[in-house]
Amino acid sequence: METRHPPRTEYHHVPPTQTVAVIRRIEPVGAYHRLTLDAPAAATADVRPGHFGALAIGGPTSATLLRRAFSIHRADPTAGTVEFIFAEHGAGTRALARHHPGDTVDLIAPLGTPFPLDGGPQRAVLVGGGYGSAPMATLAEAILARGGQVAFVLGAATADRLFGVAEARALSPHVHVVTDDGSAGERGRVTGPLPAAMAAIDATDVHSCGPMPMLKAVTTLATAAGARSHTAVEEAMACGTGLCMSCVLPVTGPDGVTRFLRSCTSGPVFDGTTVRWDDTGTLPADLEGAAAMTPYAPKETDPA
Amino acid sequence: METRHPPRTEYHHVPPTQTVAVIRRIEPVGAYHRLTLDAPAAATADVRPGHFGALAIGGPTSATLLRRAFSIHRADPTAGTVEFIFAEHGAGTRALARHHPGDTVDLIAPLGTPFPLDGGPQRAVLVGGGYGSAPMATLAEAILARGGQVAFVLGAATADRLFGVAEARALSPHVHVVTDDGSAGERGRVTGPLPAAMAAIDATDVHSCGPMPMLKAVTTLATAAGARSHTAVEEAMACGTGLCMSCVLPVTGPDGVTRFLRSCTSGPVFDGTTVRWDDTGTLPADLEGAAAMTPYAPKETDPA
Amino acid sequence: MSPRHPTAHRDPIDPADIDMSAPLGARLTLPNPVLTASGCAGYGRELHRFTPLHELGALTTKTVMPYARSGRATPRMTETPSGMLNSIGLQGSGIDHLVTDELPWLAEHGARVLVSIAGERTEEFAETAARLAGQPGVVGIEANISCPNVADRGLVFACDPDASFAAVRAVKAAAGPDLPVYAKLTPDVTRITDIAAACTEAGADGLSMINTVLGMAIDTHTFRPSLAGVTGGLSGPAIRPVAVRCVYQVYAAMRSGTLRPVPLLGMGGIASARDALEFILAGASGIALGTALFRDPSLPLKVRDDLRETLARHAIRSLADAVGLAHHQPEDDSRLRRTPV
Amino acid sequence: MSPRHPTAHRDPIDPADIDMSAPLGARLTLPNPVLTASGCAGYGRELHRFTPLHELGALTTKTVMPYARSGRATPRMTETPSGMLNSIGLQGSGIDHLVTDELPWLAEHGARVLVSIAGERTEEFAETAARLAGQPGVVGIEANISCPNVADRGLVFACDPDASFAAVRAVKAAAGPDLPVYAKLTPDVTRITDIAAACTEAGADGLSMINTVLGMAIDTHTFRPSLAGVTGGLSGPAIRPVAVRCVYQVYAAMRSGTLRPVPLLGMGGIASARDALEFILAGASGIALGTALFRDPSLPLKVRDDLRETLARHAIRSLADAVGLAHHQPEDDSRLRRTPV
Ligand SMILES: Cc1cc2nc3c(=O)[nH]c(=O)nc-3n(C[C@H](O)[C@H](O)[C@H](O)COP(=O)(O)OP(=O)(O)OC[C@H]3O[C@@H](n4cnc5c(N)ncnc54)[C@H](O)[C@@H]3O)c2cc1C
Ligand SMILES: Cc1cc2nc3c(=O)[nH]c(=O)nc-3n(C[C@H](O)[C@H](O)[C@H](O)COP(=O)(O)OP(=O)(O)OC[C@H]3O[C@@H](n4cnc5c(N)ncnc54)[C@H](O)[C@@H]3O)c2cc1C
Ligand SMILES: Cc1cc2nc3c(=O)[nH]c(=O)nc-3n(C[C@H](O)[C@H](O)[C@H](O)COP(=O)(O)O)c2cc1C
Ligand SMILES: Cc1cc2nc3c(=O)[nH]c(=O)nc-3n(C[C@H](O)[C@H](O)[C@H](O)COP(=O)(O)O)c2cc1C
Ligand code: FES
Ligand code: FES
């Protein structure tokens, strides 16, 4: 494994705003919903691809308390709108899907560490799995605006879970589409066409967003090919603002020490080579502070 | 105190139905809301004045679990609709007020023991306090249809909390209106014009619905004048269907024994002379089973 | 279906082929695992209008005592986020009334009845239990030991292992050999497994978990406690995580051999088949619906039927096979491997 | 306003005239009663973007231990009806990091800091506390004794009066005379007043109530516990009735003279000024926001300002005058009568 491109380090943190956003539009896109919010305070030029928003759904009589995180698909400072693409998953997203224009949601955005755009023009492959494609169009635009080049690999389980194919084709001649069941594009996984996509533009960077196993596989391929791999991870979040520590994953720092880092503040975009993919959902023994967990065997009465 | 008219005993229990009702209309009436539900299964000819409906508000993500009880204002078997008049009070009614036509609520109706209509044509004064006037128009219609006569005394704190005055005037020449602040009708309480209203029709019956102190005062006046007093009480209800025992009040039976009876099944309409008005909210020592509450002094750790 | 799913490799089966019966010990098997929780369906008459009682696994009666009890003054109830507080105070007409007026009606309507009993003294538990042997429709006794013990200055029986032991032993002796006795535990204790141990040692045929959680609310308009009884019992979905934990802990103790294994009845915030399954996976052989009935008196059959569908989707042929599955590591799940599909 | 309202006869006063200061014992008065709850606002940096820290009554830090702790594996969190379960497992970088990197920043930003500390042994509590005397911005210590005690085979300190006593006494001794020490209690005990008594006897300057309630959830798709740590702490509005009850019980014991009176910090499901008032009426001199911050990190100032408005509407001139009012019978409410309006 040889790395032709040194890791990028510049991350762009902007202060998030909290606003009661009015739903301007909510409409189906394939199996997903496109949600357009009036939120001028959040829809600033500071929003970068990879930033996310955290929504509080339901009023004072709602039993679902926690925020829901969604990648910002597009923020339009002129229109004062922020767009999300969301899937119905559990109680909160199902309730959100039943909302109507004019209803309100409480939005905190922009949040998190976006995809890096520094280090000169990138030749980047953008890999999106399912709604993970949501941030890819604006990421492509930003890379192109900085004089770079882009290719796309967009995948999903089924055709109706593919997102952003038309937008991608408008931005690049190199668009690969795959589905698990072959209902659109090639049958297979994003890792199938990825080497060809990287080769086509002699990629310096691969940016990916989608399920964890995909991010790991993409990082392996990209790294083997000498490209940098930046991955937008998805860990269950309660707050999205860095308060609760629920969204951690094991990430190895420049000092070689692995720590549980919050994906809502240190991420969601991480250098894929720093994430200990195989150790997510475990407590690796070499983690900083892991030893302190073991003096006593875990008890059922062990609180937070 | 002399009772010219023996207590009525026939109560009309009908099997309630449970339906997911679609909101046909929801519109303001003064300080209240008029809610019209499509609920053909509940809107049968079996619905009698004094019956109530119990609504479950909010979907699976609602934190307000319990049912809310509202007097049936009118059930129209032809249209298949049931109408309620409701005030915003706490979390559930505030949420209900934000509903739109097409939204659904789960309705159980008709529930409870309605006003008695037996014992020959009645000459009845109908006394409504605030939204307590909701069942009075259909009650008047039913009494008139049976060859009786009616007068109305409608009261409220302020003009916008008066309900059903126009409907009452269409049904009877004897309509008295009072408000606490004099913003409509006479300034004062329903007990002011009640003696005159009773005298005007030589009342055999007084039917009332409104706050507890009003029901007590009405019963005292009616009884003194030798009329029967039937009162629709309002006790906090969790279920409305007789399951939970939260809605009880002390009522003296024909055997002279006072028991805590459920106002959702034995009531909401009670013969006012059987209710121990001054003992509501207390545990009278002569209540059946009260002695069993005292062997130990009440402890804070004392469960349900 | 997630790849971590233990039965992901198996084909769904026909719901009609699912064995929904709930074995609740040597002397009791119910046709399905859905019961009502004590105090949440009275003596059944009102619920029957929405859920024919014979369709239930069993009806648990409102707790009955040797004598009539008025219950507490109102307000007795207040709503809380995803829950409610009650301080009904065990209102009831007493055991004579139950035996004379209620049990015959219940038997006539095909209900299987678990009679919940309580007393303020150990002897009152025994006195009530003694009246139940041989009564029509009665399939068992639930000893509601989550009530105050006069002999112990009002401390709740189920807060003390010795008092729990004494009450359960007295009920067992009085009930005779035919009626299984379930002890109903409160979660308001430091170690629920200690109380569970006392009850099983005393001969309990099963354990019901949980009774309400002690709570209170204050009316911020009147500045007074919302309930006339000051404190009350918290119930509803709000407490479900507490109830699931109690069932899981006790089942775990039974699996590990530190507690004599007896069947568990799970309750506390169940409002759907999903919730019911959560308790079953935690270790409950049967489940009871309480507060959820106030919102939806038609719920029991929905839960029963949806549960059947869910088991079918997961290719679990028998309800009994699902009991306690959350304790099995996917790799060592002999129980799942043993189930033929 | 209901006729039962204790202050119905009084005219509202100007919110600007309300004294919002929160006396929390002889050595600590905060400018307002709104704190953050430990573990729900980290060390303040993230919250500061939404709520300027100097506006808080105080910031309670995430619990800090003598050493770095990784916390538990994920999933660490799951939502429940009106609540959540967490098993973060006290992730933190340890006391050195706090003292070196966090406290100076907090002091610079005008935060008053209540440092939450814990240990797995009594000595670790002392070791951590000893580092805090004289540190900038630190106004007190919260001893999170709701954590497992290695010396007691993992039993939570706050589940045992003796272990609670030892931990609090050690912290008091190490903290020196200037830093008030609050002991944070778990509700998962049979009698919380017993633990409160142990803590006050050990010299606690105040009590924080409550920590999370032990709960768990099971994923009905994977058939496994939803949290990697199996059980977790339940928080949010779901547990508010339990928390209010604990505060009320302990305050009642103090009023009746069976417990040495110390100020109480109330927490557990507070999401509005109404909820905050509920705790104050129950007996809390200050309140902390936890889970509600995850939904609304701007909440503290709303609660503070709405609380001020509410007191004004009720013509209660000083926050301190509202503390414990739910214990007063309207007729014997000397405290209300004493307040001049
Ligand atoms: C940075 C980031 C970006 C995301 N972008 C998108 C997107 O563009 N479109 C989209 O459809 N989804 C996206 N997700 C996933 C989305 O957040 C979850 O599907 C959603 O929170 C689930 O909420 P629920 O009410 O359906 O499920 P529930 O299970 O009811 O959620 C309960 C709690 O768990 C959290 N949670 C549960 N699952 C997830 C998850 N997979 N990720 C994060 N939190 C979770 C919720 O935030 C909530 O706090 C993103 C997640 C992250 C972390
Ligand atoms: C037989 C009957 C008929 C009624 N008819 C009408 C009507 O026609 N129009 C109308 O506006 N109101 C009516 N009410 C009162 C109405 O039920 C309450 O205002 C309403 O339940 C309050 O719900 P909430 O969500 O606003 O308050 P919350 O305080 O949030 O309610 C919490 C719980 O307490 C119960 N509760 C609280 N206050 C009352 C109350 N006053 N009466 C009964 N339950 C209560 C609720 O049912 C719910 O279970 C009637 C009540 C009864 C018992
Ligand atoms: C209004 C009400 C009354 C109750 N009465 C009793 C009772 O008489 N005996 C008993 O053992 N439990 C009683 N309970 C507790 C329930 O049986 C059940 O254990 C508890 O409510 C938790 O279940 P749930 O959340 O489904 O309601 C009562 C609960 C409620 C809400
Ligand atoms: C995610 C999370 C982490 C917590 N961490 C701690 C902690 O480190 N130390 C502590 O004493 N309490 C901790 N708590 C408990 C809270 O401080 C608080 O006591 C409890 O959550 C009840 O308040 P709430 O309902 O407002 O959240 C934590 C709670 C949550 C939800
Ligand atoms: S989601 Fe709360 S810290 Fe990341
Ligand atoms: S409201 Fe439940 S019994 Fe009357």
mmCIF file with all atom_site columns, N, CA, C and O in Angstrom, chain D residues 19 68 93 157 194 198 201 241 285 311:
data_model
loop_
_atom_site.group_PDB
_atom_site.id
_atom_site.type_symbol
_atom_site.label_atom_id
_atom_site.label_alt_id
_atom_site.label_comp_id
_atom_site.label_asym_id
_atom_site.label_entity_id
_atom_site.label_seq_id
_atom_site.pdbx_PDB_ins_code
_atom_site.Cartn_x
_atom_site.Cartn_y
_atom_site.Cartn_z
_atom_site.occupancy
_atom_site.B_iso_or_equiv
_atom_site.pdbx_formal_charge
_atom_site.auth_seq_id
_atom_site.auth_comp_id
_atom_site.auth_asym_id
_atom_site.auth_atom_id
_atom_site.pdbx_PDB_model_num
ATOM 1  N N  . ASP D 1 19  ? -36.144 38.138 42.273 1.00 0.00 ? 19  ASP D N  1
ATOM 2  C CA . ASP D 1 19  ? -34.790 37.720 42.658 1.00 0.00 ? 19  ASP D CA 1
ATOM 3  C C  . ASP D 1 19  ? -34.611 36.264 42.261 1.00 0.00 ? 19  ASP D C  1
ATOM 4  O O  . ASP D 1 19  ? -35.171 35.373 42.889 1.00 0.00 ? 19  ASP D O  1
ATOM 5  N N  . ALA D 1 68  ? -8.052  8.635  32.198 1.00 0.00 ? 68  ALA D N  1
ATOM 6  C CA . ALA D 1 68  ? -8.881  8.609  30.991 1.00 0.00 ? 68  ALA D CA 1
ATOM 7  C C  . ALA D 1 68  ? -9.701  7.325  30.960 1.00 0.00 ? 68  ALA D C  1
ATOM 8  O O  . ALA D 1 68  ? -9.265  6.278  31.442 1.00 0.00 ? 68  ALA D O  1
ATOM 9  N N  . SER D 1 93  ? -11.419 12.200 29.498 1.00 0.00 ? 93  SER D N  1
ATOM 10 C CA . SER D 1 93  ? -9.959  12.212 29.405 1.00 0.00 ? 93  SER D CA 1
ATOM 11 C C  . SER D 1 93  ? -9.268  12.272 30.757 1.00 0.00 ? 93  SER D C  1
ATOM 12 O O  . SER D 1 93  ? -8.037  12.311 30.824 1.00 0.00 ? 93  SER D O  1
ATOM 13 N N  . PHE D 1 157 ? -22.139 2.690  44.414 1.00 0.00 ? 157 PHE D N  1
ATOM 14 C CA . PHE D 1 157 ? -21.975 3.352  45.717 1.00 0.00 ? 157 PHE D CA 1
ATOM 15 C C  . PHE D 1 157 ? -23.324 3.787  46.282 1.00 0.00 ? 157 PHE D C  1
ATOM 16 O O  . PHE D 1 157 ? -23.664 3.482  47.421 1.00 0.00 ? 157 PHE D O  1
ATOM 17 N N  . ASP D 1 194 ? -32.732 6.857  52.930 1.00 0.00 ? 194 ASP D N  1
ATOM 18 C CA . ASP D 1 194 ? -31.624 6.220  53.645 1.00 0.00 ? 194 ASP D CA 1
ATOM 19 C C  . ASP D 1 194 ? -30.281 6.658  53.060 1.00 0.00 ? 194 ASP D C  1
ATOM 20 O O  . ASP D 1 194 ? -29.314 6.898  53.792 1.00 0.00 ? 194 ASP D O  1
ATOM 21 N N  . ALA D 1 198 ? -27.257 9.026  54.699 1.00 0.00 ? 198 ALA D N  1
ATOM 22 C CA . ALA D 1 198 ? -25.833 8.661  54.747 1.00 0.00 ? 198 ALA D CA 1
ATOM 23 C C  . ALA D 1 198 ? -24.976 9.799  54.196 1.00 0.00 ? 198 ALA D C  1
ATOM 24 O O  . ALA D 1 198 ? -23.926 10.137 54.745 1.00 0.00 ? 198 ALA D O  1
ATOM 25 N N  . GLU D 1 201 ? -25.043 12.873 56.555 1.00 0.00 ? 201 GLU D N  1
ATOM 26 C CA . GLU D 1 201 ? -24.218 12.572 57.742 1.00 0.00 ? 201 GLU D CA 1
ATOM 27 C C  . GLU D 1 201 ? -22.730 12.642 57.411 1.00 0.00 ? 201 GLU D C  1
ATOM 28 O O  . GLU D 1 201 ? -21.920 13.026 58.257 1.00 0.00 ? 201 GLU D O  1
ATOM 29 N N  . PRO D 1 241 ? -41.641 12.041 36.741 1.00 0.00 ? 241 PRO D N  1
ATOM 30 C CA . PRO D 1 241 ? -42.416 11.760 37.956 1.00 0.00 ? 241 PRO D CA 1
ATOM 31 C C  . PRO D 1 241 ? -41.588 11.049 39.031 1.00 0.00 ? 241 PRO D C  1
ATOM 32 O O  . PRO D 1 241 ? -41.817 11.247 40.223 1.00 0.00 ? 241 PRO D O  1
ATOM 33 N N  . SER D 1 285 ? -33.653 23.627 45.248 1.00 0.00 ? 285 SER D N  1
ATOM 34 C CA . SER D 1 285 ? -33.206 25.020 45.232 1.00 0.00 ? 285 SER D CA 1
ATOM 35 C C  . SER D 1 285 ? -32.589 25.390 43.892 1.00 0.00 ? 285 SER D C  1
ATOM 36 O O  . SER D 1 285 ? -32.439 26.564 43.564 1.00 0.00 ? 285 SER D O  1
ATOM 37 N N  . LEU D 1 311 ? -42.871 33.119 38.042 1.00 0.00 ? 311 LEU D N  1
ATOM 38 C CA . LEU D 1 311 ? -42.838 33.586 39.431 1.00 0.00 ? 311 LEU D CA 1
ATOM 39 C C  . LEU D 1 311 ? -43.513 34.952 39.533 1.00 0.00 ? 311 LEU D C  1
ATOM 40 O O  . LEU D 1 311 ? -44.296 35.205 40.457 1.00 0.00 ? 311 LEU D O  1
#
